[in-house]
Coordinates of C-alpha atoms in Angstrom, one line a residue:
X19 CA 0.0 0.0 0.0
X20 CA 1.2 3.4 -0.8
X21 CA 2.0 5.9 2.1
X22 CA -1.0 7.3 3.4
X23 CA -0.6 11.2 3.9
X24 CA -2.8 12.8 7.6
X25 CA -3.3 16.3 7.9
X26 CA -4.3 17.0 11.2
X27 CA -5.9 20.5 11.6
X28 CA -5.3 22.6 14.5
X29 CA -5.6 26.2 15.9
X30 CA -5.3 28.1 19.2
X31 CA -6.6 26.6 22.5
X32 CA -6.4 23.0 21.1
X33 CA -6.2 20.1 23.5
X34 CA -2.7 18.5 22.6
X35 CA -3.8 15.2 23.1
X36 CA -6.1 15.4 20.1
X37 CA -3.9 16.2 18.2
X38 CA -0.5 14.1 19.6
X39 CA -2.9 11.0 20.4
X40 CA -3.6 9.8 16.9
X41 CA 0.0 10.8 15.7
X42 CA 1.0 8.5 17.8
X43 CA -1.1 6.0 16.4
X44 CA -0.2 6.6 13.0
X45 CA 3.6 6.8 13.5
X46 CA 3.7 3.3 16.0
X47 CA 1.6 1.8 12.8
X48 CA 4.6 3.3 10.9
X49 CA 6.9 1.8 12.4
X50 CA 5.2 -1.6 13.7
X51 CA 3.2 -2.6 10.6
X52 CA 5.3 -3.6 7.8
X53 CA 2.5 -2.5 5.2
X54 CA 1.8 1.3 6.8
X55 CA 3.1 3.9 5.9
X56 CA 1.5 7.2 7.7
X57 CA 3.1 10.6 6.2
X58 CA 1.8 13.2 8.8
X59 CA 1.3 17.0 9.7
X60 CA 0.0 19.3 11.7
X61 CA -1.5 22.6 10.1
X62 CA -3.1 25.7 11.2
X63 CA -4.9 28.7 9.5
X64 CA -1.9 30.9 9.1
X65 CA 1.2 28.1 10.4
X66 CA 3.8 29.0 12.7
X67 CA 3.4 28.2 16.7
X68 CA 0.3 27.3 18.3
X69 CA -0.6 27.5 22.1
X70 CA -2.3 24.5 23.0
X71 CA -5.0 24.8 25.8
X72 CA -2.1 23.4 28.2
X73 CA 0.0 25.8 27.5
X74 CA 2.5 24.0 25.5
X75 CA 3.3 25.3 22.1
X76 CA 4.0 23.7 19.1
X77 CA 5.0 24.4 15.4
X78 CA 2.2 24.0 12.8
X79 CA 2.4 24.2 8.6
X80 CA 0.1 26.7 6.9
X81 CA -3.3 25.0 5.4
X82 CA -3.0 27.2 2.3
X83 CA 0.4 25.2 1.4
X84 CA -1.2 22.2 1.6
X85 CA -2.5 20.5 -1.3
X86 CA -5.1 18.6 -2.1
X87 CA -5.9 15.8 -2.0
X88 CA -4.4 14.4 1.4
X89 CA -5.8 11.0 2.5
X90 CA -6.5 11.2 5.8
X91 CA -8.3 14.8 7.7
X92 CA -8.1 14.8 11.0
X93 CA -10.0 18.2 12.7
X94 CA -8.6 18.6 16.1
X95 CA -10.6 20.1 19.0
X96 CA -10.0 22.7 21.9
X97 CA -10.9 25.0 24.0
X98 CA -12.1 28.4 22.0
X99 CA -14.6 26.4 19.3
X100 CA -16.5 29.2 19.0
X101 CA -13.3 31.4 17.6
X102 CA -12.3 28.0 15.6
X103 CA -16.0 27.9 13.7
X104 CA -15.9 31.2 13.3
X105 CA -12.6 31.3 11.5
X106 CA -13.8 31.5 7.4
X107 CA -10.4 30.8 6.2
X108 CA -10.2 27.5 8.6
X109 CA -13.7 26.9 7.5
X110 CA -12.9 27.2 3.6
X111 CA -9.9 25.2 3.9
X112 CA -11.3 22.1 5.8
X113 CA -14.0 22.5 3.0
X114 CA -11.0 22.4 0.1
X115 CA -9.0 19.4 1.8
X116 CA -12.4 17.1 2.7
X117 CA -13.8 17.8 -0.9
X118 CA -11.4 15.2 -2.2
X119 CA -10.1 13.5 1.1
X120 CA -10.4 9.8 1.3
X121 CA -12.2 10.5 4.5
X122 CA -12.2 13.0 7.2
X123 CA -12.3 12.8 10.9
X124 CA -12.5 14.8 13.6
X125 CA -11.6 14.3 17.5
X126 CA -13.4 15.7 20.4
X127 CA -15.2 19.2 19.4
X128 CA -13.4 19.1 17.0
X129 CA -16.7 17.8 15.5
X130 CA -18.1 22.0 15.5
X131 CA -15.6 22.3 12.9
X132 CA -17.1 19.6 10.3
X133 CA -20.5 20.7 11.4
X134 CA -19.9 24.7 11.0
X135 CA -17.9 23.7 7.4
X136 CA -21.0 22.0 6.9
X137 CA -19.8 18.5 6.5
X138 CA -22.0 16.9 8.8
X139 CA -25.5 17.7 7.7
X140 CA -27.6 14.6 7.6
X141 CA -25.3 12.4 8.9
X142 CA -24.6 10.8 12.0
X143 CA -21.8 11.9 14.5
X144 CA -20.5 12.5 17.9
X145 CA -18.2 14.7 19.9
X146 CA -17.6 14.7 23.5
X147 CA -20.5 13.8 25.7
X148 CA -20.5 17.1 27.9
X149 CA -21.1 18.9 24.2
X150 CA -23.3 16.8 21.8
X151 CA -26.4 18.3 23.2
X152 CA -25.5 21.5 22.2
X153 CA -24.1 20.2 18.7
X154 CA -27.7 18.7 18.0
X155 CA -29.2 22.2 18.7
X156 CA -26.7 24.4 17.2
X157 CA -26.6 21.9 14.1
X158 CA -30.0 20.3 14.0
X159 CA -29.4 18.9 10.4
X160 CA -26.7 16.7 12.3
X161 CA -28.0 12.8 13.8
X162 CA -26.2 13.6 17.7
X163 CA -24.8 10.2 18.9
X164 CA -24.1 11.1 22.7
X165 CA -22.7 7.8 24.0
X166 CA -20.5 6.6 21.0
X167 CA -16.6 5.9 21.6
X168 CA -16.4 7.3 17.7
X169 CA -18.8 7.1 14.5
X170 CA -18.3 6.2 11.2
X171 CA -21.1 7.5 8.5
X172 CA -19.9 6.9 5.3
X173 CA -16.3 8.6 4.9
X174 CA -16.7 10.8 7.6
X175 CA -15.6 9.6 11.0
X176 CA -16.4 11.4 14.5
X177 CA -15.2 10.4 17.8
X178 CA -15.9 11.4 21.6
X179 CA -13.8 13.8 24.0
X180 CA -10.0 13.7 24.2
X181 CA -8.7 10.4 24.6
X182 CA -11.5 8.6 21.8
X183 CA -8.8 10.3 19.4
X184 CA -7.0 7.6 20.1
X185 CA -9.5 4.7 19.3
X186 CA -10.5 7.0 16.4
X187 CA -6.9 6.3 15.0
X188 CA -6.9 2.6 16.1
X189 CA -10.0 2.1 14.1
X190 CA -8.5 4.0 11.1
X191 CA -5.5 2.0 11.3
X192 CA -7.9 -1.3 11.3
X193 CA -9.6 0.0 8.3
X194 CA -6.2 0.4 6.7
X195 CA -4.8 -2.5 7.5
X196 CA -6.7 -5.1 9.6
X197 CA -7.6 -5.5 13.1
X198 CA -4.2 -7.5 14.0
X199 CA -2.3 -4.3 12.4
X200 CA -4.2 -1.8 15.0
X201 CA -4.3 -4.7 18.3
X202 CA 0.1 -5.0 17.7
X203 CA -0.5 -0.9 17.6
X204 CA -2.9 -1.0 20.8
X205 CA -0.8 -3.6 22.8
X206 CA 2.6 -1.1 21.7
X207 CA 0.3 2.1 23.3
X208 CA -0.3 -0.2 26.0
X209 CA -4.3 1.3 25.4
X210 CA -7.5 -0.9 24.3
X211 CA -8.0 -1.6 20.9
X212 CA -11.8 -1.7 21.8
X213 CA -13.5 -0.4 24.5
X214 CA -16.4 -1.9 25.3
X215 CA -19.8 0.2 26.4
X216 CA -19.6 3.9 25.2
X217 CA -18.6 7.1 26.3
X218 CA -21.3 7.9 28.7
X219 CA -19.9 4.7 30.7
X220 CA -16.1 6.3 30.4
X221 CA -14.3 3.4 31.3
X222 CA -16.0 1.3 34.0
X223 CA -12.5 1.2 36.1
X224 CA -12.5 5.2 35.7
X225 CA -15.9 5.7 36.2
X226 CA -16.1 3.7 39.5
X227 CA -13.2 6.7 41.0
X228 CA -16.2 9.2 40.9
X229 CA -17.8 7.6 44.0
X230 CA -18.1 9.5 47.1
X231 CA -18.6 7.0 49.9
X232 CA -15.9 5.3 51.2
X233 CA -17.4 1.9 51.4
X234 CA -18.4 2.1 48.1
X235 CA -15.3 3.5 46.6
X236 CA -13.3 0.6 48.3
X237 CA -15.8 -2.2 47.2
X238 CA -14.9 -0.7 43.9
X239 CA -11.1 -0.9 44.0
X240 CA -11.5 -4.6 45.5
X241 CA -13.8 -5.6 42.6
X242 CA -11.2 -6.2 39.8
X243 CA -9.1 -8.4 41.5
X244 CA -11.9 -10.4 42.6
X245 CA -13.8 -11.5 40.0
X246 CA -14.4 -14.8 40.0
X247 CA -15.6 -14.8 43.8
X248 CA -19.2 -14.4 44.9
X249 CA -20.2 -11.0 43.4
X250 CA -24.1 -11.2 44.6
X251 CA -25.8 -8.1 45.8
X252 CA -26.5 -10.1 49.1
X253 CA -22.4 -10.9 49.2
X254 CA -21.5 -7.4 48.2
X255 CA -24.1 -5.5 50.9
X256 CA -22.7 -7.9 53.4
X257 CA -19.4 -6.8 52.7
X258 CA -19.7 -3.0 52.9
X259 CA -21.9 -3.6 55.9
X260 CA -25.9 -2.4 54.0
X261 CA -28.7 -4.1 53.4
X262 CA -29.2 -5.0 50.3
X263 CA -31.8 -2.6 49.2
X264 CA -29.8 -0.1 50.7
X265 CA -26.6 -0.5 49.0
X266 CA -28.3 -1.4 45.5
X267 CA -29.6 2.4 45.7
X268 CA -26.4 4.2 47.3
X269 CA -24.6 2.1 44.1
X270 CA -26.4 2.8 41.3
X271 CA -26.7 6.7 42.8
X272 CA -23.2 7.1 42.9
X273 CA -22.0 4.5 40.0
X274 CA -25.1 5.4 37.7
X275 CA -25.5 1.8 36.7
X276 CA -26.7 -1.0 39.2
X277 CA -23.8 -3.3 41.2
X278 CA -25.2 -6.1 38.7
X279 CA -24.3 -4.4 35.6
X280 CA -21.1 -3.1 36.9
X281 CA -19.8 -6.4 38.0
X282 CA -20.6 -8.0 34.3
X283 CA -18.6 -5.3 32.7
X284 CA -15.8 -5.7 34.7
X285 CA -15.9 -9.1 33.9
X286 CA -16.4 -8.5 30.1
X287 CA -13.1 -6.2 30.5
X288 CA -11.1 -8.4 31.6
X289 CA -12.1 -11.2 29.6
X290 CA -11.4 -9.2 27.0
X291 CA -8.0 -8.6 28.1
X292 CA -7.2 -12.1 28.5
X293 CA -9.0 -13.3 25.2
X294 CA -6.7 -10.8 23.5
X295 CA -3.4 -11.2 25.1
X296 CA -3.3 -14.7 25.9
X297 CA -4.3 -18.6 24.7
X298 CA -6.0 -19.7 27.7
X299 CA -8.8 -21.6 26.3
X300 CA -12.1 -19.9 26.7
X301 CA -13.6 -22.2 29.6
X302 CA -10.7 -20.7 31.9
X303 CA -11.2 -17.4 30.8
X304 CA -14.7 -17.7 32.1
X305 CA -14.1 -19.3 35.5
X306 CA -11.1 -17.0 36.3
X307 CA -13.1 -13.9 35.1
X308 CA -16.3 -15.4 36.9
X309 CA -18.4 -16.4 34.8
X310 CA -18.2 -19.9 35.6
X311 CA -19.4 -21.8 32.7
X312 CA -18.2 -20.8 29.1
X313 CA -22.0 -20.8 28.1
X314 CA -22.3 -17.7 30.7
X315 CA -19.4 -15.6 29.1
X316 CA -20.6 -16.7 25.5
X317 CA -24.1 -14.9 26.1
X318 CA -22.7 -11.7 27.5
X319 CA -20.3 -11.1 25.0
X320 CA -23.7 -11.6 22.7
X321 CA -25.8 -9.1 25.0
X322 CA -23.3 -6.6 25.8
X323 CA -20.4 -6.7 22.6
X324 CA -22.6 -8.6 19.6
X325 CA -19.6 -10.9 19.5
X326 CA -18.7 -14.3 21.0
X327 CA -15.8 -14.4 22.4
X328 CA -14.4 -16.7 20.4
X329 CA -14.7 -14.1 17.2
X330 CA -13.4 -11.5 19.5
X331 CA -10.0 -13.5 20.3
X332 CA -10.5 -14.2 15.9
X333 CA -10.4 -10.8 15.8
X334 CA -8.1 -8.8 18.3
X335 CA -6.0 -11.6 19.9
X336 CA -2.4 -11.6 19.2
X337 CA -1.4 -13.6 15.8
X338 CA 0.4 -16.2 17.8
X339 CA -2.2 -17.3 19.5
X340 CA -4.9 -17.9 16.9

Protein backbone atom coordinates (compact mmCIF):
# COMPACT_ATOMS: atom_id res chain seq x y z
CA UNK A 1 0.00 0.00 0.00
CA UNK A 2 1.25 3.36 -0.76
CA UNK A 3 1.98 5.90 2.12
CA UNK A 4 -0.97 7.32 3.39
CA UNK A 5 -0.59 11.24 3.91
CA UNK A 6 -2.79 12.78 7.58
CA UNK A 7 -3.25 16.33 7.94
CA UNK A 8 -4.32 16.95 11.16
CA UNK A 9 -5.87 20.49 11.56
CA UNK A 10 -5.27 22.60 14.48
CA UNK A 11 -5.57 26.19 15.92
CA UNK A 12 -5.35 28.09 19.15
CA UNK A 13 -6.64 26.65 22.51
CA UNK A 14 -6.40 22.97 21.13
CA UNK A 15 -6.21 20.11 23.46
CA UNK A 16 -2.71 18.50 22.57
CA UNK A 17 -3.81 15.16 23.12
CA UNK A 18 -6.14 15.35 20.06
CA UNK A 19 -3.90 16.21 18.24
CA UNK A 20 -0.54 14.05 19.58
CA UNK A 21 -2.91 11.01 20.43
CA UNK A 22 -3.55 9.82 16.93
CA UNK A 23 0.03 10.80 15.68
CA UNK A 24 1.01 8.50 17.77
CA UNK A 25 -1.07 6.02 16.40
CA UNK A 26 -0.23 6.62 13.02
CA UNK A 27 3.61 6.84 13.53
CA UNK A 28 3.75 3.31 16.00
CA UNK A 29 1.56 1.84 12.75
CA UNK A 30 4.62 3.31 10.88
CA UNK A 31 6.95 1.78 12.44
CA UNK A 32 5.20 -1.56 13.66
CA UNK A 33 3.18 -2.63 10.63
CA UNK A 34 5.31 -3.63 7.81
CA UNK A 35 2.46 -2.53 5.17
CA UNK A 36 1.78 1.29 6.81
CA UNK A 37 3.13 3.87 5.94
CA UNK A 38 1.54 7.24 7.68
CA UNK A 39 3.12 10.57 6.17
CA UNK A 40 1.77 13.19 8.82
CA UNK A 41 1.27 17.04 9.66
CA UNK A 42 0.03 19.34 11.69
CA UNK A 43 -1.50 22.56 10.07
CA UNK A 44 -3.10 25.72 11.16
CA UNK A 45 -4.91 28.70 9.54
CA UNK A 46 -1.91 30.85 9.08
CA UNK A 47 1.21 28.13 10.43
CA UNK A 48 3.79 28.99 12.68
CA UNK A 49 3.44 28.22 16.74
CA UNK A 50 0.31 27.29 18.30
CA UNK A 51 -0.60 27.54 22.10
CA UNK A 52 -2.27 24.54 23.05
CA UNK A 53 -4.99 24.84 25.81
CA UNK A 54 -2.09 23.42 28.20
CA UNK A 55 -0.01 25.83 27.47
CA UNK A 56 2.51 24.04 25.47
CA UNK A 57 3.28 25.28 22.12
CA UNK A 58 3.98 23.68 19.12
CA UNK A 59 5.00 24.37 15.41
CA UNK A 60 2.18 23.97 12.78
CA UNK A 61 2.45 24.15 8.64
CA UNK A 62 0.12 26.67 6.90
CA UNK A 63 -3.33 24.96 5.38
CA UNK A 64 -3.04 27.19 2.32
CA UNK A 65 0.37 25.23 1.44
CA UNK A 66 -1.21 22.17 1.60
CA UNK A 67 -2.54 20.51 -1.27
CA UNK A 68 -5.07 18.60 -2.08
CA UNK A 69 -5.93 15.76 -2.03
CA UNK A 70 -4.40 14.37 1.37
CA UNK A 71 -5.75 10.98 2.51
CA UNK A 72 -6.52 11.17 5.76
CA UNK A 73 -8.27 14.76 7.66
CA UNK A 74 -8.06 14.82 10.96
CA UNK A 75 -9.99 18.22 12.66
CA UNK A 76 -8.55 18.60 16.08
CA UNK A 77 -10.56 20.07 19.00
CA UNK A 78 -9.98 22.66 21.90
CA UNK A 79 -10.88 25.02 23.99
CA UNK A 80 -12.12 28.36 22.03
CA UNK A 81 -14.56 26.40 19.28
CA UNK A 82 -16.45 29.21 18.99
CA UNK A 83 -13.35 31.41 17.61
CA UNK A 84 -12.30 27.97 15.60
CA UNK A 85 -15.96 27.90 13.75
CA UNK A 86 -15.88 31.16 13.35
CA UNK A 87 -12.57 31.31 11.53
CA UNK A 88 -13.84 31.54 7.45
CA UNK A 89 -10.37 30.78 6.23
CA UNK A 90 -10.18 27.54 8.58
CA UNK A 91 -13.74 26.87 7.54
CA UNK A 92 -12.94 27.15 3.59
CA UNK A 93 -9.88 25.22 3.86
CA UNK A 94 -11.29 22.10 5.78
CA UNK A 95 -14.03 22.48 3.00
CA UNK A 96 -11.03 22.38 0.13
CA UNK A 97 -9.04 19.35 1.83
CA UNK A 98 -12.43 17.08 2.66
CA UNK A 99 -13.76 17.76 -0.94
CA UNK A 100 -11.40 15.19 -2.23
CA UNK A 101 -10.11 13.49 1.09
CA UNK A 102 -10.35 9.79 1.34
CA UNK A 103 -12.15 10.46 4.46
CA UNK A 104 -12.24 12.98 7.25
CA UNK A 105 -12.27 12.79 10.90
CA UNK A 106 -12.48 14.85 13.56
CA UNK A 107 -11.63 14.28 17.53
CA UNK A 108 -13.45 15.66 20.43
CA UNK A 109 -15.17 19.16 19.39
CA UNK A 110 -13.40 19.09 16.96
CA UNK A 111 -16.65 17.76 15.50
CA UNK A 112 -18.11 21.99 15.50
CA UNK A 113 -15.61 22.28 12.91
CA UNK A 114 -17.10 19.63 10.28
CA UNK A 115 -20.53 20.67 11.38
CA UNK A 116 -19.86 24.66 11.02
CA UNK A 117 -17.93 23.67 7.42
CA UNK A 118 -21.03 21.99 6.89
CA UNK A 119 -19.81 18.52 6.55
CA UNK A 120 -21.95 16.87 8.78
CA UNK A 121 -25.48 17.74 7.71
CA UNK A 122 -27.65 14.57 7.62
CA UNK A 123 -25.30 12.36 8.92
CA UNK A 124 -24.62 10.84 11.96
CA UNK A 125 -21.78 11.93 14.51
CA UNK A 126 -20.48 12.49 17.88
CA UNK A 127 -18.17 14.75 19.86
CA UNK A 128 -17.62 14.68 23.48
CA UNK A 129 -20.45 13.82 25.69
CA UNK A 130 -20.54 17.11 27.90
CA UNK A 131 -21.14 18.93 24.17
CA UNK A 132 -23.34 16.77 21.84
CA UNK A 133 -26.44 18.32 23.16
CA UNK A 134 -25.53 21.55 22.16
CA UNK A 135 -24.05 20.17 18.71
CA UNK A 136 -27.66 18.71 18.03
CA UNK A 137 -29.21 22.22 18.73
CA UNK A 138 -26.68 24.44 17.19
CA UNK A 139 -26.64 21.95 14.12
CA UNK A 140 -29.99 20.27 14.04
CA UNK A 141 -29.41 18.89 10.40
CA UNK A 142 -26.75 16.66 12.27
CA UNK A 143 -27.99 12.83 13.84
CA UNK A 144 -26.21 13.60 17.72
CA UNK A 145 -24.79 10.19 18.90
CA UNK A 146 -24.13 11.11 22.69
CA UNK A 147 -22.66 7.84 24.01
CA UNK A 148 -20.45 6.64 21.03
CA UNK A 149 -16.60 5.93 21.59
CA UNK A 150 -16.43 7.28 17.67
CA UNK A 151 -18.79 7.15 14.47
CA UNK A 152 -18.35 6.19 11.23
CA UNK A 153 -21.09 7.48 8.51
CA UNK A 154 -19.86 6.94 5.33
CA UNK A 155 -16.32 8.58 4.95
CA UNK A 156 -16.72 10.76 7.62
CA UNK A 157 -15.55 9.60 11.00
CA UNK A 158 -16.36 11.45 14.46
CA UNK A 159 -15.16 10.39 17.84
CA UNK A 160 -15.87 11.36 21.61
CA UNK A 161 -13.75 13.79 24.04
CA UNK A 162 -9.99 13.69 24.18
CA UNK A 163 -8.70 10.39 24.60
CA UNK A 164 -11.50 8.61 21.77
CA UNK A 165 -8.84 10.27 19.44
CA UNK A 166 -6.96 7.59 20.14
CA UNK A 167 -9.51 4.66 19.34
CA UNK A 168 -10.49 6.99 16.44
CA UNK A 169 -6.86 6.26 14.96
CA UNK A 170 -6.90 2.57 16.11
CA UNK A 171 -10.05 2.10 14.11
CA UNK A 172 -8.50 4.02 11.15
CA UNK A 173 -5.47 1.97 11.28
CA UNK A 174 -7.94 -1.30 11.34
CA UNK A 175 -9.62 0.04 8.26
CA UNK A 176 -6.20 0.38 6.67
CA UNK A 177 -4.79 -2.53 7.55
CA UNK A 178 -6.73 -5.07 9.59
CA UNK A 179 -7.56 -5.54 13.08
CA UNK A 180 -4.17 -7.50 13.99
CA UNK A 181 -2.31 -4.35 12.44
CA UNK A 182 -4.24 -1.84 15.04
CA UNK A 183 -4.27 -4.75 18.32
CA UNK A 184 0.11 -5.01 17.75
CA UNK A 185 -0.49 -0.89 17.65
CA UNK A 186 -2.90 -1.04 20.82
CA UNK A 187 -0.75 -3.58 22.76
CA UNK A 188 2.56 -1.10 21.68
CA UNK A 189 0.29 2.12 23.33
CA UNK A 190 -0.33 -0.20 25.95
CA UNK A 191 -4.26 1.27 25.39
CA UNK A 192 -7.55 -0.89 24.29
CA UNK A 193 -8.00 -1.60 20.90
CA UNK A 194 -11.80 -1.68 21.81
CA UNK A 195 -13.55 -0.41 24.50
CA UNK A 196 -16.38 -1.91 25.28
CA UNK A 197 -19.79 0.21 26.40
CA UNK A 198 -19.56 3.90 25.17
CA UNK A 199 -18.62 7.07 26.30
CA UNK A 200 -21.25 7.90 28.66
CA UNK A 201 -19.92 4.67 30.70
CA UNK A 202 -16.13 6.32 30.40
CA UNK A 203 -14.27 3.40 31.32
CA UNK A 204 -15.97 1.33 34.04
CA UNK A 205 -12.47 1.19 36.14
CA UNK A 206 -12.53 5.24 35.70
CA UNK A 207 -15.91 5.67 36.23
CA UNK A 208 -16.09 3.71 39.46
CA UNK A 209 -13.23 6.66 40.95
CA UNK A 210 -16.24 9.20 40.91
CA UNK A 211 -17.76 7.56 43.97
CA UNK A 212 -18.12 9.51 47.11
CA UNK A 213 -18.61 7.04 49.90
CA UNK A 214 -15.85 5.31 51.16
CA UNK A 215 -17.41 1.94 51.41
CA UNK A 216 -18.39 2.09 48.13
CA UNK A 217 -15.30 3.49 46.59
CA UNK A 218 -13.28 0.63 48.31
CA UNK A 219 -15.84 -2.24 47.24
CA UNK A 220 -14.86 -0.68 43.86
CA UNK A 221 -11.15 -0.90 44.03
CA UNK A 222 -11.46 -4.62 45.54
CA UNK A 223 -13.77 -5.63 42.56
CA UNK A 224 -11.20 -6.22 39.83
CA UNK A 225 -9.08 -8.44 41.50
CA UNK A 226 -11.90 -10.41 42.61
CA UNK A 227 -13.80 -11.47 39.99
CA UNK A 228 -14.35 -14.77 39.98
CA UNK A 229 -15.63 -14.82 43.78
CA UNK A 230 -19.21 -14.42 44.88
CA UNK A 231 -20.19 -11.03 43.43
CA UNK A 232 -24.13 -11.15 44.56
CA UNK A 233 -25.79 -8.11 45.77
CA UNK A 234 -26.46 -10.08 49.10
CA UNK A 235 -22.44 -10.90 49.22
CA UNK A 236 -21.49 -7.43 48.18
CA UNK A 237 -24.07 -5.53 50.94
CA UNK A 238 -22.69 -7.93 53.41
CA UNK A 239 -19.38 -6.80 52.65
CA UNK A 240 -19.72 -2.99 52.85
CA UNK A 241 -21.85 -3.56 55.95
CA UNK A 242 -25.86 -2.40 54.02
CA UNK A 243 -28.67 -4.11 53.45
CA UNK A 244 -29.22 -5.04 50.33
CA UNK A 245 -31.76 -2.58 49.18
CA UNK A 246 -29.81 -0.11 50.71
CA UNK A 247 -26.64 -0.55 48.97
CA UNK A 248 -28.26 -1.38 45.48
CA UNK A 249 -29.58 2.44 45.71
CA UNK A 250 -26.45 4.24 47.27
CA UNK A 251 -24.55 2.10 44.10
CA UNK A 252 -26.37 2.83 41.28
CA UNK A 253 -26.75 6.70 42.79
CA UNK A 254 -23.22 7.10 42.86
CA UNK A 255 -21.96 4.46 40.03
CA UNK A 256 -25.07 5.36 37.74
CA UNK A 257 -25.51 1.83 36.75
CA UNK A 258 -26.68 -1.00 39.18
CA UNK A 259 -23.82 -3.35 41.20
CA UNK A 260 -25.16 -6.12 38.68
CA UNK A 261 -24.29 -4.35 35.63
CA UNK A 262 -21.07 -3.11 36.91
CA UNK A 263 -19.76 -6.35 37.96
CA UNK A 264 -20.58 -8.02 34.26
CA UNK A 265 -18.59 -5.32 32.68
CA UNK A 266 -15.78 -5.68 34.67
CA UNK A 267 -15.87 -9.11 33.87
CA UNK A 268 -16.38 -8.55 30.09
CA UNK A 269 -13.13 -6.20 30.45
CA UNK A 270 -11.14 -8.44 31.63
CA UNK A 271 -12.10 -11.24 29.56
CA UNK A 272 -11.44 -9.21 26.96
CA UNK A 273 -7.96 -8.56 28.14
CA UNK A 274 -7.24 -12.10 28.47
CA UNK A 275 -8.97 -13.35 25.20
CA UNK A 276 -6.67 -10.80 23.49
CA UNK A 277 -3.43 -11.24 25.07
CA UNK A 278 -3.30 -14.73 25.91
CA UNK A 279 -4.33 -18.57 24.73
CA UNK A 280 -6.01 -19.69 27.68
CA UNK A 281 -8.79 -21.61 26.31
CA UNK A 282 -12.09 -19.88 26.73
CA UNK A 283 -13.58 -22.23 29.56
CA UNK A 284 -10.65 -20.72 31.88
CA UNK A 285 -11.21 -17.37 30.80
CA UNK A 286 -14.72 -17.66 32.08
CA UNK A 287 -14.09 -19.29 35.46
CA UNK A 288 -11.08 -17.00 36.31
CA UNK A 289 -13.11 -13.90 35.11
CA UNK A 290 -16.35 -15.37 36.88
CA UNK A 291 -18.36 -16.40 34.80
CA UNK A 292 -18.17 -19.91 35.63
CA UNK A 293 -19.44 -21.81 32.72
CA UNK A 294 -18.19 -20.76 29.14
CA UNK A 295 -22.01 -20.77 28.09
CA UNK A 296 -22.33 -17.72 30.69
CA UNK A 297 -19.41 -15.64 29.10
CA UNK A 298 -20.57 -16.72 25.49
CA UNK A 299 -24.14 -14.86 26.11
CA UNK A 300 -22.65 -11.69 27.49
CA UNK A 301 -20.32 -11.10 24.98
CA UNK A 302 -23.70 -11.61 22.68
CA UNK A 303 -25.84 -9.07 24.99
CA UNK A 304 -23.28 -6.58 25.76
CA UNK A 305 -20.39 -6.66 22.61
CA UNK A 306 -22.63 -8.62 19.58
CA UNK A 307 -19.58 -10.91 19.51
CA UNK A 308 -18.73 -14.26 20.95
CA UNK A 309 -15.78 -14.40 22.38
CA UNK A 310 -14.44 -16.72 20.41
CA UNK A 311 -14.71 -14.07 17.21
CA UNK A 312 -13.44 -11.49 19.53
CA UNK A 313 -10.04 -13.52 20.30
CA UNK A 314 -10.49 -14.24 15.90
CA UNK A 315 -10.43 -10.79 15.84
CA UNK A 316 -8.14 -8.76 18.30
CA UNK A 317 -6.01 -11.56 19.91
CA UNK A 318 -2.45 -11.61 19.17
CA UNK A 319 -1.38 -13.63 15.75
CA UNK A 320 0.38 -16.18 17.78
CA UNK A 321 -2.23 -17.32 19.54
CA UNK A 322 -4.89 -17.88 16.92
Amino acid sequence: MPALDVAVVTFSSAQILDVTGPLEVFSSATHLVPSAEYRTRVVSTSGGPVLASSGLSFDTAALRDVADPVDTLVVAGGRDMEEACADEQLLEHVRRLAGSARRVTSVCSGAFVLAAAGLLDGRRATTHWAECQLLATAHPAVSVDSDAIYVRDGDVWTSAGVTAGIDLALALVADDHGARAAAAVARHLVVYLRRSGGQAQFSTLLAAQAAESEPVRELLAWLPDHLAADLSVPALARRVHLSERQFSRVFKSEVEVTPSEHVERLRLEAACRLLETTGHPIDHIARVCGFRAAETMNRAFRRRLDITPGDHRRHFGHPARQ
